[in-house]
Amino acid sequence: MDIDQIRTFLSVAANGSFLEAANRLYVTQSTVSTRIQRLETYLGVTLFVRNRSGATLTLPGRRFLPHAKSLLLTLEQARHDIGLPSRFRGSISIGARIALCKTLLPEWISEIRLVMPDISIRSDIGFEEDLMRSLVAGALDIGLMYTPQHSPGLQIEPLFDETLVLLTADPSQPWPNDDYIYVDWAPGFYAQHSNSYPNLERPAQVVNIGWMAVQLILAQGRGSSFLPVRLAEPLLQAGKLFPVADSPQFKLPAYMVSQRDNDSAVLQQVLEQIRALAALERQKVYVLPDQSKVADAT
């Protein structure tokens, strides 16, 4: 079993077709077939059922899928570490939700690089499920997220609380309205939101990341959504977003997840740096625009 076989398996599984996988991988269809046959021989199972409509994963294929994803991540990380130039004493991989990557992670990595210029850093964006899978598999060293899942081999540390505020592009419009965009931040947010708005109808627009809600609001020139004030501060200062009067604020805790028994000196240094940066973040105060100024804008 080699990395090309794993990549090919994942491509066929994602595209449901040997031909489409060949096109995506820039190889011939016979090459794809050969790689899958060799992988099936190695594993001793049939991974796909081929028919006129394409290729469908068998039960063993579905079981192998999460392992294949983990194996690919591990092999790529190993290749990265082995090929690390001698001027670096180590490498670290950090993954985060996109809302935490926006401004926060770039700033933190910049600070870490200033203190530790002799380490290589890989940064990834993902959802909690993918980040947790990579952490458990050892393909990711540190994960920054909102809803971590407990695992015996991982340690979870609170970093800071995001403050979610209801913001709108048009404060003259009554709220709620059909332009409201619900962001599926986390189960905790859903509970707080439901308690505050028990009779609110299902919104016309639902997204799974706050960045998409921001883009929809800016593209449409209208709309509202609960967003982290940290993330929305530039738009608030620019007068592109305004707080909805008398609306509640919700807390969304952010966490750091790392390997519990990994005593790597590089990892421990980076963890300490992130803890210190999170402490600074907890001290920051984000001020919403004055309501009187919002009223004047309408």
PDB file of C-alpha atoms in Angstrom:
ATOM      1  CA  MET A   1       0.000   0.000   0.000  1.00  0.00           C
ATOM      2  CA  ASP A   2       1.405   3.407  -0.969  1.00  0.00           C
ATOM      3  CA  ILE A   3       0.285   7.013  -0.920  1.00  0.00           C
ATOM      4  CA  ASP A   4      -0.819   6.964  -4.576  1.00  0.00           C
ATOM      5  CA  GLN A   5      -3.152   4.053  -3.877  1.00  0.00           C
ATOM      6  CA  ILE A   6      -4.684   5.908  -0.929  1.00  0.00           C
ATOM      7  CA  ARG A   7      -5.099   9.117  -2.947  1.00  0.00           C
ATOM      8  CA  THR A   8      -6.703   7.135  -5.756  1.00  0.00           C
ATOM      9  CA  PHE A   9      -9.081   5.350  -3.385  1.00  0.00           C
ATOM     10  CA  LEU A  10     -10.178   8.674  -1.870  1.00  0.00           C
ATOM     11  CA  SER A  11     -10.651  10.233  -5.306  1.00  0.00           C
ATOM     12  CA  VAL A  12     -12.822   7.354  -6.552  1.00  0.00           C
ATOM     13  CA  ALA A  13     -14.842   7.460  -3.329  1.00  0.00           C
ATOM     14  CA  ALA A  14     -15.341  11.226  -3.608  1.00  0.00           C
ATOM     15  CA  ASN A  15     -16.255  11.232  -7.302  1.00  0.00           C
ATOM     16  CA  GLY A  16     -18.073   7.892  -7.544  1.00  0.00           C
ATOM     17  CA  SER A  17     -16.285   7.090 -10.772  1.00  0.00           C
ATOM     18  CA  PHE A  18     -12.998   5.550 -11.869  1.00  0.00           C
ATOM     19  CA  LEU A  19     -13.007   7.757 -14.971  1.00  0.00           C
ATOM     20  CA  GLU A  20     -13.608  10.968 -13.049  1.00  0.00           C
ATOM     21  CA  ALA A  21     -10.923   9.994 -10.542  1.00  0.00           C
ATOM     22  CA  ALA A  22      -8.494   9.456 -13.427  1.00  0.00           C
ATOM     23  CA  ASN A  23      -9.316  12.911 -14.787  1.00  0.00           C
ATOM     24  CA  ARG A  24      -8.820  14.537 -11.396  1.00  0.00           C
ATOM     25  CA  LEU A  25      -5.522  12.723 -10.785  1.00  0.00           C
ATOM     26  CA  TYR A  26      -4.260  13.247 -14.362  1.00  0.00           C
ATOM     27  CA  VAL A  27      -3.652   9.537 -14.928  1.00  0.00           C
ATOM     28  CA  THR A  28      -5.263   6.931 -17.159  1.00  0.00           C
ATOM     29  CA  GLN A  29      -8.320   4.978 -16.097  1.00  0.00           C
ATOM     30  CA  SER A  30      -6.285   1.755 -16.277  1.00  0.00           C
ATOM     31  CA  THR A  31      -3.828   3.254 -13.772  1.00  0.00           C
ATOM     32  CA  VAL A  32      -6.695   3.969 -11.401  1.00  0.00           C
ATOM     33  CA  SER A  33      -7.996   0.417 -11.798  1.00  0.00           C
ATOM     34  CA  THR A  34      -4.547  -1.064 -11.165  1.00  0.00           C
ATOM     35  CA  ARG A  35      -4.023   0.992  -8.022  1.00  0.00           C
ATOM     36  CA  ILE A  36      -7.414   0.009  -6.608  1.00  0.00           C
ATOM     37  CA  GLN A  37      -6.854  -3.666  -7.441  1.00  0.00           C
ATOM     38  CA  ARG A  38      -3.479  -3.638  -5.663  1.00  0.00           C
ATOM     39  CA  LEU A  39      -5.004  -1.892  -2.649  1.00  0.00           C
ATOM     40  CA  GLU A  40      -7.833  -4.442  -2.528  1.00  0.00           C
ATOM     41  CA  THR A  41      -5.290  -7.271  -2.748  1.00  0.00           C
ATOM     42  CA  TYR A  42      -3.297  -5.789   0.124  1.00  0.00           C
ATOM     43  CA  LEU A  43      -6.398  -5.331   2.296  1.00  0.00           C
ATOM     44  CA  GLY A  44      -7.988  -8.593   1.216  1.00  0.00           C
ATOM     45  CA  VAL A  45     -11.385  -7.021   0.514  1.00  0.00           C
ATOM     46  CA  THR A  46     -13.377  -5.514  -2.336  1.00  0.00           C
ATOM     47  CA  LEU A  47     -13.598  -1.743  -1.891  1.00  0.00           C
ATOM     48  CA  PHE A  48     -15.904  -0.760  -4.775  1.00  0.00           C
ATOM     49  CA  VAL A  49     -18.806  -2.150  -6.731  1.00  0.00           C
ATOM     50  CA  ARG A  50     -18.537  -0.971 -10.331  1.00  0.00           C
ATOM     51  CA  ASN A  51     -21.602  -0.551 -12.525  1.00  0.00           C
ATOM     52  CA  ARG A  52     -22.851   1.637 -15.361  1.00  0.00           C
ATOM     53  CA  SER A  53     -23.583   4.518 -13.008  1.00  0.00           C
ATOM     54  CA  GLY A  54     -20.034   4.547 -11.609  1.00  0.00           C
ATOM     55  CA  ALA A  55     -18.396   3.094  -8.522  1.00  0.00           C
ATOM     56  CA  THR A  56     -19.981   2.622  -5.102  1.00  0.00           C
ATOM     57  CA  LEU A  57     -18.187   1.865  -1.865  1.00  0.00           C
ATOM     58  CA  THR A  58     -18.770  -1.576  -0.386  1.00  0.00           C
ATOM     59  CA  LEU A  59     -19.211  -1.985   3.369  1.00  0.00           C
ATOM     60  CA  PRO A  60     -15.454  -2.669   3.807  1.00  0.00           C
ATOM     61  CA  GLY A  61     -14.805   0.365   1.585  1.00  0.00           C
ATOM     62  CA  ARG A  62     -16.929   2.578   3.820  1.00  0.00           C
ATOM     63  CA  ARG A  63     -15.103   1.236   6.864  1.00  0.00           C
ATOM     64  CA  PHE A  64     -11.730   1.912   5.261  1.00  0.00           C
ATOM     65  CA  LEU A  65     -12.633   5.496   4.241  1.00  0.00           C
ATOM     66  CA  PRO A  66     -11.864   7.284   7.554  1.00  0.00           C
ATOM     67  CA  HIS A  67      -8.655   5.272   7.910  1.00  0.00           C
ATOM     68  CA  ALA A  68      -7.586   6.260   4.407  1.00  0.00           C
ATOM     69  CA  LYS A  69      -8.086   9.931   5.220  1.00  0.00           C
ATOM     70  CA  SER A  70      -6.017   9.575   8.386  1.00  0.00           C
ATOM     71  CA  LEU A  71      -3.297   7.608   6.590  1.00  0.00           C
ATOM     72  CA  LEU A  72      -2.989  10.250   3.889  1.00  0.00           C
ATOM     73  CA  LEU A  73      -2.660  13.024   6.458  1.00  0.00           C
ATOM     74  CA  THR A  74      -0.069  11.034   8.415  1.00  0.00           C
ATOM     75  CA  LEU A  75       2.012  10.208   5.337  1.00  0.00           C
ATOM     76  CA  GLU A  76       1.962  13.800   4.136  1.00  0.00           C
ATOM     77  CA  GLN A  77       2.991  15.006   7.589  1.00  0.00           C
ATOM     78  CA  ALA A  78       5.807  12.446   7.691  1.00  0.00           C
ATOM     79  CA  ARG A  79       7.062  13.544   4.282  1.00  0.00           C
ATOM     80  CA  HIS A  80       6.983  17.155   5.449  1.00  0.00           C
ATOM     81  CA  ASP A  81       8.926  16.386   8.647  1.00  0.00           C
ATOM     82  CA  ILE A  82      11.543  14.248   6.914  1.00  0.00           C
ATOM     83  CA  GLY A  83      12.178  16.935   4.301  1.00  0.00           C
ATOM     84  CA  LEU A  84      12.491  19.730   6.857  1.00  0.00           C
ATOM     85  CA  PRO A  85      15.571  21.918   6.199  1.00  0.00           C
ATOM     86  CA  SER A  86      18.324  21.702   8.818  1.00  0.00           C
ATOM     87  CA  ARG A  87      17.765  25.299   9.963  1.00  0.00           C
ATOM     88  CA  PHE A  88      14.487  24.182  11.554  1.00  0.00           C
ATOM     89  CA  ARG A  89      14.632  22.210  14.794  1.00  0.00           C
ATOM     90  CA  GLY A  90      11.083  20.968  14.423  1.00  0.00           C
ATOM     91  CA  SER A  91       7.669  21.393  12.899  1.00  0.00           C
ATOM     92  CA  ILE A  92       4.154  21.871  14.195  1.00  0.00           C
ATOM     93  CA  SER A  93       0.726  21.611  12.586  1.00  0.00           C
ATOM     94  CA  ILE A  94      -2.170  23.786  13.730  1.00  0.00           C
ATOM     95  CA  GLY A  95      -5.756  23.476  12.534  1.00  0.00           C
ATOM     96  CA  ALA A  96      -8.661  25.770  13.312  1.00  0.00           C
ATOM     97  CA  ARG A  97     -12.223  26.701  12.478  1.00  0.00           C
ATOM     98  CA  ILE A  98     -12.372  29.422   9.836  1.00  0.00           C
ATOM     99  CA  ALA A  99     -13.772  31.998  12.284  1.00  0.00           C
ATOM    100  CA  LEU A 100     -10.697  31.461  14.449  1.00  0.00           C
ATOM    101  CA  CYS A 101      -8.417  31.572  11.406  1.00  0.00           C
ATOM    102  CA  LYS A 102      -9.837  34.947  10.442  1.00  0.00           C
ATOM    103  CA  THR A 103      -7.365  37.516  11.854  1.00  0.00           C
ATOM    104  CA  LEU A 104      -6.728  35.564  15.062  1.00  0.00           C
ATOM    105  CA  LEU A 105      -4.651  32.586  13.892  1.00  0.00           C
ATOM    106  CA  PRO A 106      -2.490  34.633  11.463  1.00  0.00           C
ATOM    107  CA  GLU A 107      -1.727  37.079  14.277  1.00  0.00           C
ATOM    108  CA  TRP A 108      -0.907  34.263  16.689  1.00  0.00           C
ATOM    109  CA  ILE A 109       1.309  32.424  14.207  1.00  0.00           C
ATOM    110  CA  SER A 110       3.132  35.676  13.475  1.00  0.00           C
ATOM    111  CA  GLU A 111       3.830  36.092  17.193  1.00  0.00           C
ATOM    112  CA  ILE A 112       4.927  32.453  17.530  1.00  0.00           C
ATOM    113  CA  ARG A 113       7.301  32.839  14.596  1.00  0.00           C
ATOM    114  CA  LEU A 114       8.882  35.885  16.213  1.00  0.00           C
ATOM    115  CA  VAL A 115       9.611  33.903  19.366  1.00  0.00           C
ATOM    116  CA  MET A 116      10.383  30.608  17.620  1.00  0.00           C
ATOM    117  CA  PRO A 117      11.818  31.390  14.157  1.00  0.00           C
ATOM    118  CA  ASP A 118      13.492  27.974  13.984  1.00  0.00           C
ATOM    119  CA  ILE A 119      10.280  25.945  13.669  1.00  0.00           C
ATOM    120  CA  SER A 120       8.137  25.175  10.639  1.00  0.00           C
ATOM    121  CA  ILE A 121       4.381  25.676  10.985  1.00  0.00           C
ATOM    122  CA  ARG A 122       1.641  24.104   8.897  1.00  0.00           C
ATOM    123  CA  SER A 123      -1.810  25.725   9.145  1.00  0.00           C
ATOM    124  CA  ASP A 124      -5.093  24.045   8.196  1.00  0.00           C
ATOM    125  CA  ILE A 125      -8.736  25.096   8.212  1.00  0.00           C
ATOM    126  CA  GLY A 126     -11.442  22.586   9.050  1.00  0.00           C
ATOM    127  CA  PHE A 127     -14.576  21.737  10.969  1.00  0.00           C
ATOM    128  CA  GLU A 128     -14.490  20.099  14.388  1.00  0.00           C
ATOM    129  CA  GLU A 129     -15.076  16.581  13.050  1.00  0.00           C
ATOM    130  CA  ASP A 130     -12.125  16.757  10.656  1.00  0.00           C
ATOM    131  CA  LEU A 131      -9.874  18.497  13.179  1.00  0.00           C
ATOM    132  CA  MET A 132     -10.649  15.931  15.878  1.00  0.00           C
ATOM    133  CA  ARG A 133     -10.046  13.036  13.494  1.00  0.00           C
ATOM    134  CA  SER A 134      -6.651  14.469  12.543  1.00  0.00           C
ATOM    135  CA  LEU A 135      -5.750  15.040  16.197  1.00  0.00           C
ATOM    136  CA  VAL A 136      -6.671  11.483  17.171  1.00  0.00           C
ATOM    137  CA  ALA A 137      -4.697  10.118  14.208  1.00  0.00           C
ATOM    138  CA  GLY A 138      -1.669  12.226  15.146  1.00  0.00           C
ATOM    139  CA  ALA A 139      -1.717  14.098  11.850  1.00  0.00           C
ATOM    140  CA  LEU A 140      -2.464  17.374  13.647  1.00  0.00           C
ATOM    141  CA  ASP A 141      -0.660  18.701  16.707  1.00  0.00           C
ATOM    142  CA  ILE A 142      -3.003  21.479  17.826  1.00  0.00           C
ATOM    143  CA  GLY A 143      -6.647  22.178  17.066  1.00  0.00           C
ATOM    144  CA  LEU A 144      -8.506  25.406  17.797  1.00  0.00           C
ATOM    145  CA  MET A 145     -12.266  24.953  17.769  1.00  0.00           C
ATOM    146  CA  TYR A 146     -15.611  25.643  19.423  1.00  0.00           C
ATOM    147  CA  THR A 147     -17.037  22.177  20.108  1.00  0.00           C
ATOM    148  CA  PRO A 148     -14.284  19.627  20.777  1.00  0.00           C
ATOM    149  CA  GLN A 149     -15.102  15.992  21.431  1.00  0.00           C
ATOM    150  CA  HIS A 150     -13.491  14.348  24.431  1.00  0.00           C
ATOM    151  CA  SER A 151     -10.949  11.635  23.684  1.00  0.00           C
ATOM    152  CA  PRO A 152      -8.684   9.787  26.160  1.00  0.00           C
ATOM    153  CA  GLY A 153      -5.506  10.736  24.295  1.00  0.00           C
ATOM    154  CA  LEU A 154      -6.291  14.434  23.965  1.00  0.00           C
ATOM    155  CA  GLN A 155      -6.312  17.364  26.359  1.00  0.00           C
ATOM    156  CA  ILE A 156      -8.851  20.168  25.969  1.00  0.00           C
ATOM    157  CA  GLU A 157      -8.160  23.645  27.315  1.00  0.00           C
ATOM    158  CA  PRO A 158     -10.474  26.689  27.251  1.00  0.00           C
ATOM    159  CA  LEU A 159      -8.917  29.662  25.473  1.00  0.00           C
ATOM    160  CA  PHE A 160     -11.441  32.507  25.558  1.00  0.00           C
ATOM    161  CA  ASP A 161     -15.114  33.233  24.970  1.00  0.00           C
ATOM    162  CA  GLU A 162     -16.317  34.694  21.714  1.00  0.00           C
ATOM    163  CA  THR A 163     -19.130  37.217  22.161  1.00  0.00           C
ATOM    164  CA  LEU A 164     -21.796  36.683  19.511  1.00  0.00           C
ATOM    165  CA  VAL A 165     -23.852  39.777  18.747  1.00  0.00           C
ATOM    166  CA  LEU A 166     -26.794  40.250  16.397  1.00  0.00           C
ATOM    167  CA  LEU A 167     -25.613  42.530  13.609  1.00  0.00           C
ATOM    168  CA  THR A 168     -27.443  43.936  10.614  1.00  0.00           C
ATOM    169  CA  ALA A 169     -26.554  45.779   7.440  1.00  0.00           C
ATOM    170  CA  ASP A 170     -29.719  47.883   7.677  1.00  0.00           C
ATOM    171  CA  PRO A 171     -30.627  49.049  11.196  1.00  0.00           C
ATOM    172  CA  SER A 172     -33.770  50.771   9.884  1.00  0.00           C
ATOM    173  CA  GLN A 173     -35.413  47.405   9.174  1.00  0.00           C
ATOM    174  CA  PRO A 174     -37.470  45.765  11.942  1.00  0.00           C
ATOM    175  CA  TRP A 175     -36.145  42.488  13.292  1.00  0.00           C
ATOM    176  CA  PRO A 176     -36.766  39.602  12.826  1.00  0.00           C
ATOM    177  CA  ASN A 177     -37.279  39.570   9.065  1.00  0.00           C
ATOM    178  CA  ASP A 178     -36.716  37.250   6.109  1.00  0.00           C
ATOM    179  CA  ASP A 179     -33.148  38.490   5.648  1.00  0.00           C
ATOM    180  CA  TYR A 180     -31.956  36.905   8.894  1.00  0.00           C
ATOM    181  CA  ILE A 181     -29.124  34.385   8.374  1.00  0.00           C
ATOM    182  CA  TYR A 182     -28.777  31.680  11.015  1.00  0.00           C
ATOM    183  CA  VAL A 183     -25.214  30.450  11.602  1.00  0.00           C
ATOM    184  CA  ASP A 184     -24.874  26.935  12.987  1.00  0.00           C
ATOM    185  CA  TRP A 185     -22.120  27.886  15.402  1.00  0.00           C
ATOM    186  CA  ALA A 186     -22.427  25.027  17.888  1.00  0.00           C
ATOM    187  CA  PRO A 187     -25.000  23.082  19.935  1.00  0.00           C
ATOM    188  CA  GLY A 188     -24.499  25.540  22.800  1.00  0.00           C
ATOM    189  CA  PHE A 189     -25.377  28.451  20.554  1.00  0.00           C
ATOM    190  CA  TYR A 190     -28.458  26.618  19.296  1.00  0.00           C
ATOM    191  CA  ALA A 191     -29.653  26.178  22.878  1.00  0.00           C
ATOM    192  CA  GLN A 192     -29.104  29.844  23.780  1.00  0.00           C
ATOM    193  CA  HIS A 193     -30.694  30.999  20.530  1.00  0.00           C
ATOM    194  CA  SER A 194     -33.752  28.776  21.009  1.00  0.00           C
ATOM    195  CA  ASN A 195     -34.249  29.974  24.571  1.00  0.00           C
ATOM    196  CA  SER A 196     -34.107  33.617  23.498  1.00  0.00           C
ATOM    197  CA  TYR A 197     -36.274  33.174  20.401  1.00  0.00           C
ATOM    198  CA  PRO A 198     -38.600  30.216  21.094  1.00  0.00           C
ATOM    199  CA  ASN A 199     -41.180  31.354  18.528  1.00  0.00           C
ATOM    200  CA  LEU A 200     -38.796  32.355  15.733  1.00  0.00           C
ATOM    201  CA  GLU A 201     -39.618  30.646  12.443  1.00  0.00           C
ATOM    202  CA  ARG A 202     -36.906  28.750  10.592  1.00  0.00           C
ATOM    203  CA  PRO A 203     -34.775  31.410   8.851  1.00  0.00           C
ATOM    204  CA  ALA A 204     -34.779  31.571   5.083  1.00  0.00           C
ATOM    205  CA  GLN A 205     -30.990  31.321   5.082  1.00  0.00           C
ATOM    206  CA  VAL A 206     -28.857  28.912   7.139  1.00  0.00           C
ATOM    207  CA  VAL A 207     -25.073  28.580   6.896  1.00  0.00           C
ATOM    208  CA  ASN A 208     -22.483  26.545   8.761  1.00  0.00           C
ATOM    209  CA  ILE A 209     -19.743  29.195   8.978  1.00  0.00           C
ATOM    210  CA  GLY A 210     -19.884  32.831  10.023  1.00  0.00           C
ATOM    211  CA  TRP A 211     -17.681  33.882   7.101  1.00  0.00           C
ATOM    212  CA  MET A 212     -20.411  32.839   4.678  1.00  0.00           C
ATOM    213  CA  ALA A 213     -23.009  34.860   6.586  1.00  0.00           C
ATOM    214  CA  VAL A 214     -20.774  37.937   6.342  1.00  0.00           C
ATOM    215  CA  GLN A 215     -20.276  37.419   2.606  1.00  0.00           C
ATOM    216  CA  LEU A 216     -24.013  37.013   2.017  1.00  0.00           C
ATOM    217  CA  ILE A 217     -24.798  40.186   3.959  1.00  0.00           C
ATOM    218  CA  LEU A 218     -22.166  42.199   2.088  1.00  0.00           C
ATOM    219  CA  ALA A 219     -23.187  40.805  -1.305  1.00  0.00           C
ATOM    220  CA  GLN A 220     -26.890  41.455  -0.749  1.00  0.00           C
ATOM    221  CA  GLY A 221     -26.429  44.771   1.014  1.00  0.00           C
ATOM    222  CA  ARG A 222     -28.900  43.634   3.655  1.00  0.00           C
ATOM    223  CA  GLY A 223     -29.399  40.891   6.179  1.00  0.00           C
ATOM    224  CA  SER A 224     -28.513  40.132   9.768  1.00  0.00           C
ATOM    225  CA  SER A 225     -26.745  37.412  11.703  1.00  0.00           C
ATOM    226  CA  PHE A 226     -25.156  36.553  15.031  1.00  0.00           C
ATOM    227  CA  LEU A 227     -21.413  37.092  14.574  1.00  0.00           C
ATOM    228  CA  PRO A 228     -18.378  37.269  16.864  1.00  0.00           C
ATOM    229  CA  VAL A 229     -17.786  40.918  17.673  1.00  0.00           C
ATOM    230  CA  ARG A 230     -14.061  40.196  17.308  1.00  0.00           C
ATOM    231  CA  LEU A 231     -14.597  39.097  13.724  1.00  0.00           C
ATOM    232  CA  ALA A 232     -17.065  41.854  12.853  1.00  0.00           C
ATOM    233  CA  GLU A 233     -15.225  44.779  14.462  1.00  0.00           C
ATOM    234  CA  PRO A 234     -13.726  46.145  11.185  1.00  0.00           C
ATOM    235  CA  LEU A 235     -17.171  46.102   9.544  1.00  0.00           C
ATOM    236  CA  LEU A 236     -18.710  47.796  12.579  1.00  0.00           C
ATOM    237  CA  GLN A 237     -16.082  50.524  12.508  1.00  0.00           C
ATOM    238  CA  ALA A 238     -16.563  50.970   8.753  1.00  0.00           C
ATOM    239  CA  GLY A 239     -20.324  51.413   9.180  1.00  0.00           C
ATOM    240  CA  LYS A 240     -21.168  48.328   7.133  1.00  0.00           C
ATOM    241  CA  LEU A 241     -22.729  46.462  10.052  1.00  0.00           C
ATOM    242  CA  PHE A 242     -24.748  47.728  13.011  1.00  0.00           C
ATOM    243  CA  PRO A 243     -25.928  46.083  16.239  1.00  0.00           C
ATOM    244  CA  VAL A 244     -29.619  45.248  16.428  1.00  0.00           C
ATOM    245  CA  ALA A 245     -31.051  47.186  19.366  1.00  0.00           C
ATOM    246  CA  ASP A 246     -32.115  45.283  22.492  1.00  0.00           C
ATOM    247  CA  SER A 247     -30.820  41.961  21.193  1.00  0.00           C
ATOM    248  CA  PRO A 248     -29.122  39.410  23.474  1.00  0.00           C
ATOM    249  CA  GLN A 249     -25.454  38.524  23.374  1.00  0.00           C
ATOM    250  CA  PHE A 250     -24.337  34.898  23.442  1.00  0.00           C
ATOM    251  CA  LYS A 251     -21.083  33.347  24.614  1.00  0.00           C
ATOM    252  CA  LEU A 252     -19.259  30.869  22.383  1.00  0.00           C
ATOM    253  CA  PRO A 253     -16.236  29.282  24.126  1.00  0.00           C
ATOM    254  CA  ALA A 254     -13.141  28.583  22.037  1.00  0.00           C
ATOM    255  CA  TYR A 255     -10.862  25.682  22.983  1.00  0.00           C
ATOM    256  CA  MET A 256      -7.400  24.365  22.248  1.00  0.00           C
ATOM    257  CA  VAL A 257      -6.990  20.605  21.779  1.00  0.00           C
ATOM    258  CA  SER A 258      -3.615  18.839  21.736  1.00  0.00           C
ATOM    259  CA  GLN A 259      -1.973  15.470  22.283  1.00  0.00           C
ATOM    260  CA  ARG A 260      -2.054  14.650  26.005  1.00  0.00           C
ATOM    261  CA  ASP A 261       1.153  12.551  26.181  1.00  0.00           C
ATOM    262  CA  ASN A 262       3.233  14.325  23.551  1.00  0.00           C
ATOM    263  CA  ASP A 263       6.273  15.666  25.389  1.00  0.00           C
ATOM    264  CA  SER A 264       7.849  17.285  22.315  1.00  0.00           C
ATOM    265  CA  ALA A 265       9.725  20.414  23.425  1.00  0.00           C
ATOM    266  CA  VAL A 266       8.566  22.243  20.294  1.00  0.00           C
ATOM    267  CA  LEU A 267       4.923  21.368  20.907  1.00  0.00           C
ATOM    268  CA  GLN A 268       5.093  22.387  24.562  1.00  0.00           C
ATOM    269  CA  GLN A 269       6.648  25.743  23.631  1.00  0.00           C
ATOM    270  CA  VAL A 270       3.955  26.453  21.068  1.00  0.00           C
ATOM    271  CA  LEU A 271       1.223  25.485  23.537  1.00  0.00           C
ATOM    272  CA  GLU A 272       2.658  27.929  26.078  1.00  0.00           C
ATOM    273  CA  GLN A 273       2.755  30.658  23.451  1.00  0.00           C
ATOM    274  CA  ILE A 274      -0.888  30.066  22.519  1.00  0.00           C
ATOM    275  CA  ARG A 275      -1.927  30.092  26.175  1.00  0.00           C
ATOM    276  CA  ALA A 276      -0.198  33.450  26.635  1.00  0.00           C
ATOM    277  CA  LEU A 277      -1.787  34.874  23.471  1.00  0.00           C
ATOM    278  CA  ALA A 278      -5.222  33.606  24.560  1.00  0.00           C
ATOM    279  CA  ALA A 279      -4.749  35.367  27.898  1.00  0.00           C
ATOM    280  CA  LEU A 280      -4.161  38.618  26.018  1.00  0.00           C
ATOM    281  CA  GLU A 281      -7.268  37.987  23.924  1.00  0.00           C
ATOM    282  CA  ARG A 282      -9.333  37.564  27.100  1.00  0.00           C
ATOM    283  CA  GLN A 283      -8.220  41.033  28.209  1.00  0.00           C
ATOM    284  CA  LYS A 284      -9.385  42.754  25.030  1.00  0.00           C
ATOM    285  CA  VAL A 285     -12.578  44.780  25.077  1.00  0.00           C
ATOM    286  CA  TYR A 286     -14.535  45.118  21.845  1.00  0.00           C
ATOM    287  CA  VAL A 287     -16.866  48.117  21.952  1.00  0.00           C
ATOM    288  CA  LEU A 288     -20.045  48.177  19.888  1.00  0.00           C
ATOM    289  CA  PRO A 289     -20.994  51.441  18.134  1.00  0.00           C
ATOM    290  CA  ASP A 290     -23.051  53.867  20.209  1.00  0.00           C
ATOM    291  CA  GLN A 291     -26.772  53.227  19.737  1.00  0.00           C
ATOM    292  CA  SER A 292     -27.421  56.939  19.244  1.00  0.00           C
ATOM    293  CA  LYS A 293     -25.006  56.954  16.328  1.00  0.00           C
ATOM    294  CA  VAL A 294     -26.765  53.917  14.898  1.00  0.00           C
ATOM    295  CA  ALA A 295     -30.058  55.786  15.179  1.00  0.00           C
ATOM    296  CA  ASP A 296     -28.552  58.784  13.414  1.00  0.00           C
ATOM    297  CA  ALA A 297     -27.370  56.502  10.600  1.00  0.00           C
ATOM    298  CA  THR A 298     -30.954  55.458   9.915  1.00  0.00           C
TER     299      THR A 298
END
